[in-house]
CSV table of C-alpha atoms in Angstrom, one decimal:
chain,number,residue,atom,x,y,z
B,16,MET,CA,9.7,106.8,48.5
B,17,ILE,CA,7.7,104.1,46.9
B,18,ASP,CA,4.5,105.6,45.0
B,19,GLN,CA,1.6,105.2,47.9
B,20,ARG,CA,-0.5,103.5,45.2
B,21,LEU,CA,2.0,100.6,44.9
B,22,LEU,CA,2.1,100.4,48.7
B,23,ALA,CA,-1.8,100.1,48.9
B,24,PHE,CA,-1.7,97.4,46.1
B,25,GLU,CA,1.0,95.6,48.0
B,26,ALA,CA,-0.8,95.5,51.4
B,27,VAL,CA,-4.0,94.5,50.0
B,28,LEU,CA,-2.3,91.3,48.6
B,29,GLN,CA,-0.3,90.6,51.7
B,30,GLU,CA,-3.2,91.1,54.1
B,31,GLY,CA,-5.6,89.2,51.8
B,32,GLY,CA,-8.3,92.2,51.8
B,33,PHE,CA,-8.9,95.9,51.8
B,34,GLU,CA,-10.2,96.2,55.3
B,35,ARG,CA,-7.0,94.5,56.9
B,36,ALA,CA,-4.8,96.6,54.5
B,37,ALA,CA,-6.3,99.7,55.8
B,38,ARG,CA,-5.7,99.0,59.2
B,39,ARG,CA,-2.1,98.3,58.6
B,40,LEU,CA,-1.6,101.4,56.5
B,41,SER,CA,-3.8,103.4,59.0
B,42,LEU,CA,-6.0,104.6,56.4
B,43,THR,CA,-9.9,104.1,55.6
B,44,GLN,CA,-11.0,101.2,53.4
B,45,SER,CA,-12.1,103.6,50.9
B,46,ALA,CA,-8.7,105.3,50.7
B,47,VAL,CA,-7.0,101.9,50.0
B,48,SER,CA,-9.3,101.1,47.4
B,49,GLN,CA,-9.2,104.7,45.7
B,50,ARG,CA,-5.3,104.2,45.7
B,51,VAL,CA,-5.4,100.9,43.9
B,52,LYS,CA,-8.1,102.0,41.4
B,53,LEU,CA,-5.8,105.0,40.5
B,54,LEU,CA,-3.0,102.6,40.0
B,55,GLU,CA,-5.1,100.4,37.9
B,56,ALA,CA,-6.4,103.4,35.9
B,57,GLU,CA,-2.8,104.6,35.4
B,58,LEU,CA,-1.6,101.2,34.0
B,59,GLY,CA,-4.7,100.4,32.0
B,60,GLN,CA,-5.0,97.0,33.8
B,61,VAL,CA,-7.1,95.4,36.4
B,62,LEU,CA,-4.6,94.3,39.1
B,63,LEU,CA,-6.8,92.5,41.6
B,64,VAL,CA,-9.4,90.1,41.8
B,65,ARG,CA,-11.8,91.3,44.5
B,66,SER,CA,-12.2,87.8,45.9
B,67,LYS,CA,-11.7,86.4,49.3
B,68,PRO,CA,-8.9,86.4,49.9
B,69,VAL,CA,-7.9,89.0,47.2
B,70,ARG,CA,-5.8,87.7,44.3
B,71,PRO,CA,-3.6,89.3,41.8
B,72,THR,CA,-4.7,89.2,38.1
B,73,PRO,CA,-2.1,88.1,35.6
B,74,ALA,CA,-1.1,91.9,35.3
B,75,GLY,CA,-0.8,92.2,39.0
B,76,ARG,CA,1.4,89.1,39.3
B,77,ARG,CA,3.6,90.7,36.5
B,78,LEU,CA,3.8,93.8,38.7
B,79,LEU,CA,5.0,91.9,41.9
B,80,PRO,CA,8.6,91.4,40.8
B,81,TYR,CA,8.9,95.0,39.9
B,82,LEU,CA,7.6,96.1,43.3
B,83,ALA,CA,9.8,94.0,45.2
B,84,GLN,CA,12.9,95.3,43.5
B,85,LEU,CA,11.7,98.8,44.2
B,86,ARG,CA,11.5,98.0,47.9
B,87,LEU,CA,15.2,96.5,47.7
B,88,MET,CA,16.4,99.5,46.1
B,89,GLU,CA,14.8,101.9,48.4
B,90,ALA,CA,16.2,100.2,51.6
B,91,GLU,CA,19.7,100.1,49.9
B,92,ALA,CA,19.4,103.9,49.0
B,93,ARG,CA,18.2,104.6,52.6
B,94,ARG,CA,21.3,102.8,54.1
B,95,ALA,CA,23.8,104.4,51.9
B,96,LEU,CA,22.6,108.0,52.1
B,97,SER,CA,21.1,108.0,55.6
B,98,PRO,CA,22.3,105.1,57.6
B,99,ARG,CA,21.1,106.6,60.8
B,100,GLN,CA,17.7,107.1,59.4
B,101,ALA,CA,17.1,103.8,57.8
B,102,ASP,CA,13.6,102.8,58.0
B,103,GLY,CA,13.8,99.6,60.1
B,104,PRO,CA,15.5,96.4,58.9
B,105,LEU,CA,15.6,95.2,55.3
B,106,ARG,CA,13.0,92.7,54.8
B,107,LEU,CA,13.7,90.0,52.3
B,108,ALA,CA,11.2,87.1,51.1
B,109,VAL,CA,13.3,83.8,50.1
B,110,GLY,CA,11.6,80.6,48.9
B,111,VAL,CA,13.2,77.4,50.5
B,112,ASN,CA,12.3,73.9,50.8
B,113,ALA,CA,11.5,72.6,54.4
B,114,ASP,CA,14.5,70.2,54.6
B,115,SER,CA,16.9,72.7,53.9
B,116,LEU,CA,15.3,75.1,56.4
B,117,ALA,CA,15.4,72.2,59.1
B,118,THR,CA,19.1,71.5,58.4
B,119,TRP,CA,21.6,73.9,56.8
B,120,PHE,CA,19.8,77.0,55.6
B,121,ILE,CA,19.9,78.9,58.9
B,122,GLY,CA,23.5,78.4,59.4
B,123,ALA,CA,24.5,79.5,56.1
B,124,VAL,CA,22.5,82.8,56.4
B,125,ALA,CA,22.8,83.6,60.1
B,126,GLU,CA,25.9,85.9,59.7
B,127,VAL,CA,24.8,88.1,57.1
B,128,VAL,CA,21.3,88.4,58.4
B,129,ARG,CA,22.7,89.5,61.7
B,130,ASP,CA,25.4,91.8,60.6
B,131,GLU,CA,23.4,93.2,57.9
B,132,GLY,CA,20.0,93.7,59.9
B,133,ILE,CA,17.9,91.6,57.7
B,134,VAL,CA,14.4,90.0,58.4
B,135,LEU,CA,13.7,87.0,56.3
B,136,ASP,CA,10.2,86.0,55.2
B,137,CYS,CA,10.8,82.5,54.4
B,138,VAL,CA,8.2,80.9,52.0
B,139,VAL,CA,8.4,77.1,52.3
B,140,ASP,CA,7.7,74.9,49.1
B,141,ASP,CA,9.1,72.1,47.4
B,142,GLN,CA,12.6,72.5,46.0
B,143,ASP,CA,11.4,71.8,42.6
B,144,HIS,CA,8.8,74.5,42.8
B,145,THR,CA,10.4,77.4,44.6
B,146,HIS,CA,11.5,78.9,41.3
B,147,ALA,CA,7.8,79.5,40.6
B,148,LEU,CA,7.7,81.7,43.8
B,149,LEU,CA,10.5,83.7,42.2
B,150,ALA,CA,8.8,83.9,38.8
B,151,ASP,CA,5.7,85.3,40.3
B,152,GLY,CA,7.4,87.7,42.3
B,153,GLU,CA,6.6,86.4,45.9
B,154,VAL,CA,10.2,86.2,46.7
B,155,LEU,CA,13.4,87.9,45.9
B,156,GLY,CA,15.6,84.7,45.8
B,157,CYS,CA,15.2,81.0,46.4
B,158,VAL,CA,16.8,77.5,46.9
B,159,SER,CA,15.9,75.4,44.0
B,160,THR,CA,17.0,72.5,42.0
B,161,ARG,CA,17.1,74.5,38.9
B,162,ALA,CA,20.4,75.4,37.5
B,163,ASP,CA,19.5,77.8,34.8
B,164,PRO,CA,18.7,81.5,36.1
B,165,MET,CA,15.6,83.4,35.3
B,166,ARG,CA,15.8,86.6,33.5
B,167,GLY,CA,17.2,89.2,35.7
B,168,CYS,CA,18.6,86.7,38.3
B,169,ALA,CA,21.6,84.8,38.9
B,170,ALA,CA,22.1,81.2,39.8
B,171,VAL,CA,24.6,79.9,42.0
B,172,ARG,CA,25.5,76.3,42.8
B,173,LEU,CA,25.2,75.5,46.6
B,174,GLY,CA,26.1,72.0,46.5
B,175,ALA,CA,24.4,68.5,46.8
B,176,MET,CA,21.8,67.3,49.4
B,177,PRO,CA,21.7,63.5,49.6
B,178,TYR,CA,18.6,61.8,50.7
B,179,LEU,CA,18.5,58.2,52.3
B,180,CYS,CA,15.3,56.0,52.0
B,181,ALA,CA,14.8,55.4,55.7
B,182,GLY,CA,12.6,53.8,58.2
B,183,SER,CA,13.1,52.5,61.8
B,184,PRO,CA,14.6,49.0,62.5
B,185,ALA,CA,11.1,47.7,63.7
B,186,PHE,CA,9.5,48.9,60.6
B,187,ARG,CA,12.1,47.3,58.4
B,188,ALA,CA,11.6,43.9,60.1
B,189,ARG,CA,7.7,44.0,59.8
B,190,TRP,CA,7.4,45.5,56.2
B,191,PHE,CA,10.7,44.6,54.6
B,192,PRO,CA,12.0,41.2,55.8
B,193,HIS,CA,13.2,40.3,52.3
B,194,GLY,CA,14.1,43.7,51.4
B,195,LEU,CA,12.7,46.4,49.0
B,196,THR,CA,10.5,44.4,46.7
B,197,PRO,CA,7.8,45.6,44.5
B,198,ALA,CA,5.1,43.6,46.7
B,199,ALA,CA,6.4,44.9,49.8
B,200,LEU,CA,6.7,48.6,48.6
B,201,ALA,CA,3.0,48.3,47.4
B,202,GLN,CA,1.9,47.5,50.8
B,203,ALA,CA,4.3,49.4,53.3
B,204,PRO,CA,3.1,52.7,54.4
B,205,ALA,CA,5.3,55.5,52.9
B,206,ILE,CA,5.8,59.0,54.0
B,207,VAL,CA,5.6,62.1,51.7
B,208,PHE,CA,5.8,65.8,52.5
B,209,GLY,CA,2.8,67.0,50.4
B,210,ARG,CA,1.4,67.3,47.0
B,211,HIS,CA,4.5,68.9,45.3
B,212,ASP,CA,6.8,66.1,46.8
B,213,ASP,CA,7.6,63.8,43.8
B,214,MET,CA,10.6,62.5,45.1
B,215,HIS,CA,9.1,59.2,46.4
B,216,GLU,CA,7.1,58.7,43.2
B,217,ALA,CA,10.0,58.9,41.0
B,218,PHE,CA,12.1,56.5,43.1
B,219,LEU,CA,9.4,53.9,42.9
B,220,LEU,CA,8.6,54.4,39.4
B,221,HIS,CA,12.2,54.4,38.4
B,222,HIS,CA,13.6,51.5,40.3
B,223,PHE,CA,10.5,49.3,40.6
B,224,GLY,CA,8.0,50.4,38.0
B,225,LEU,CA,5.3,51.2,40.5
B,226,ASP,CA,2.6,53.7,39.5
B,227,ALA,CA,2.4,57.1,41.1
B,228,ARG,CA,0.5,57.0,44.4
B,229,ARG,CA,-0.3,53.4,44.0
B,230,TYR,CA,1.0,53.0,47.5
B,231,PRO,CA,-0.2,53.7,51.0
B,232,HIS,CA,1.2,57.0,52.3
B,233,HIS,CA,1.1,59.5,55.1
B,234,VAL,CA,1.3,63.1,54.2
B,235,VAL,CA,3.4,65.0,56.7
B,236,PRO,CA,4.2,68.7,55.7
B,237,SER,CA,7.0,69.2,58.4
B,238,SER,CA,10.5,68.2,58.0
B,239,GLU,CA,10.6,67.6,61.8
B,240,GLY,CA,7.3,65.6,61.7
B,241,PHE,CA,8.4,63.6,58.9
B,242,MET,CA,11.5,62.5,60.9
B,243,ALA,CA,9.1,61.8,63.9
B,244,PHE,CA,6.8,59.7,61.8
B,245,ALA,CA,9.7,57.5,60.6
B,246,VAL,CA,11.3,57.2,64.1
B,247,ALA,CA,8.0,56.1,65.4
B,248,GLY,CA,7.9,53.4,63.1
B,249,LEU,CA,4.8,54.7,61.2
B,250,GLY,CA,6.4,54.7,57.8
B,251,TYR,CA,9.4,55.1,55.7
B,252,GLY,CA,10.5,57.9,53.4
B,253,PHE,CA,13.4,59.9,52.1
B,254,ILE,CA,15.2,61.9,54.7
B,255,PRO,CA,18.1,64.1,54.2
B,256,GLU,CA,21.4,62.3,55.1
B,257,ILE,CA,22.6,65.4,57.2
B,258,GLN,CA,19.4,64.9,59.3
B,259,ALA,CA,19.1,61.1,59.3
B,260,ARG,CA,22.5,60.5,60.7
């Protein structure tokens, strides 16, 4: 029921180019390109940057949330009007941070995902940045630290997720024999999740006045890998209490 030109636009972005989008849609590359050009002509806006991979222009990015909502409404309409002819499972993109995904998130959504026939596309980013995925239309919902809802959205408090500053006993004995001191913290290797992970920096700056990134640190963009680094005595970092215990 969704306009075929919109489907072509969506496929090009998701596949990163016209050739792969054409294979996915079982069309020729020129047919996909023509559909996108017709959509751009109707809207009077260039929607795609023809780069490798293809990227949305600001206008194309503004179109993404509406396309996601159209897909959701189409799936709901099919289920309501023709439940036996529903066109496959309902696919939902959600933004979630790695620690939530590794701990409580799956248990929280398992029942509804299973019972409602939903398939999830989990887009992982830091909890302070997942709202940007929602604003850009890349996801339909997100786990975020922001309490204020965006326009057209609702915010529901899920609870608190305490973190512990943790390391192995051997690591503590070697690097912090006299406790957490500015001198020791400036030398001990830390563990951070990635470029969006500001938790460690904020802790050191607030409590010890240490400048951002003025300390040795491993970058480990995996919740499980983060824990493994700490257990192996390679560094210390902030681990969810539910995971550390």
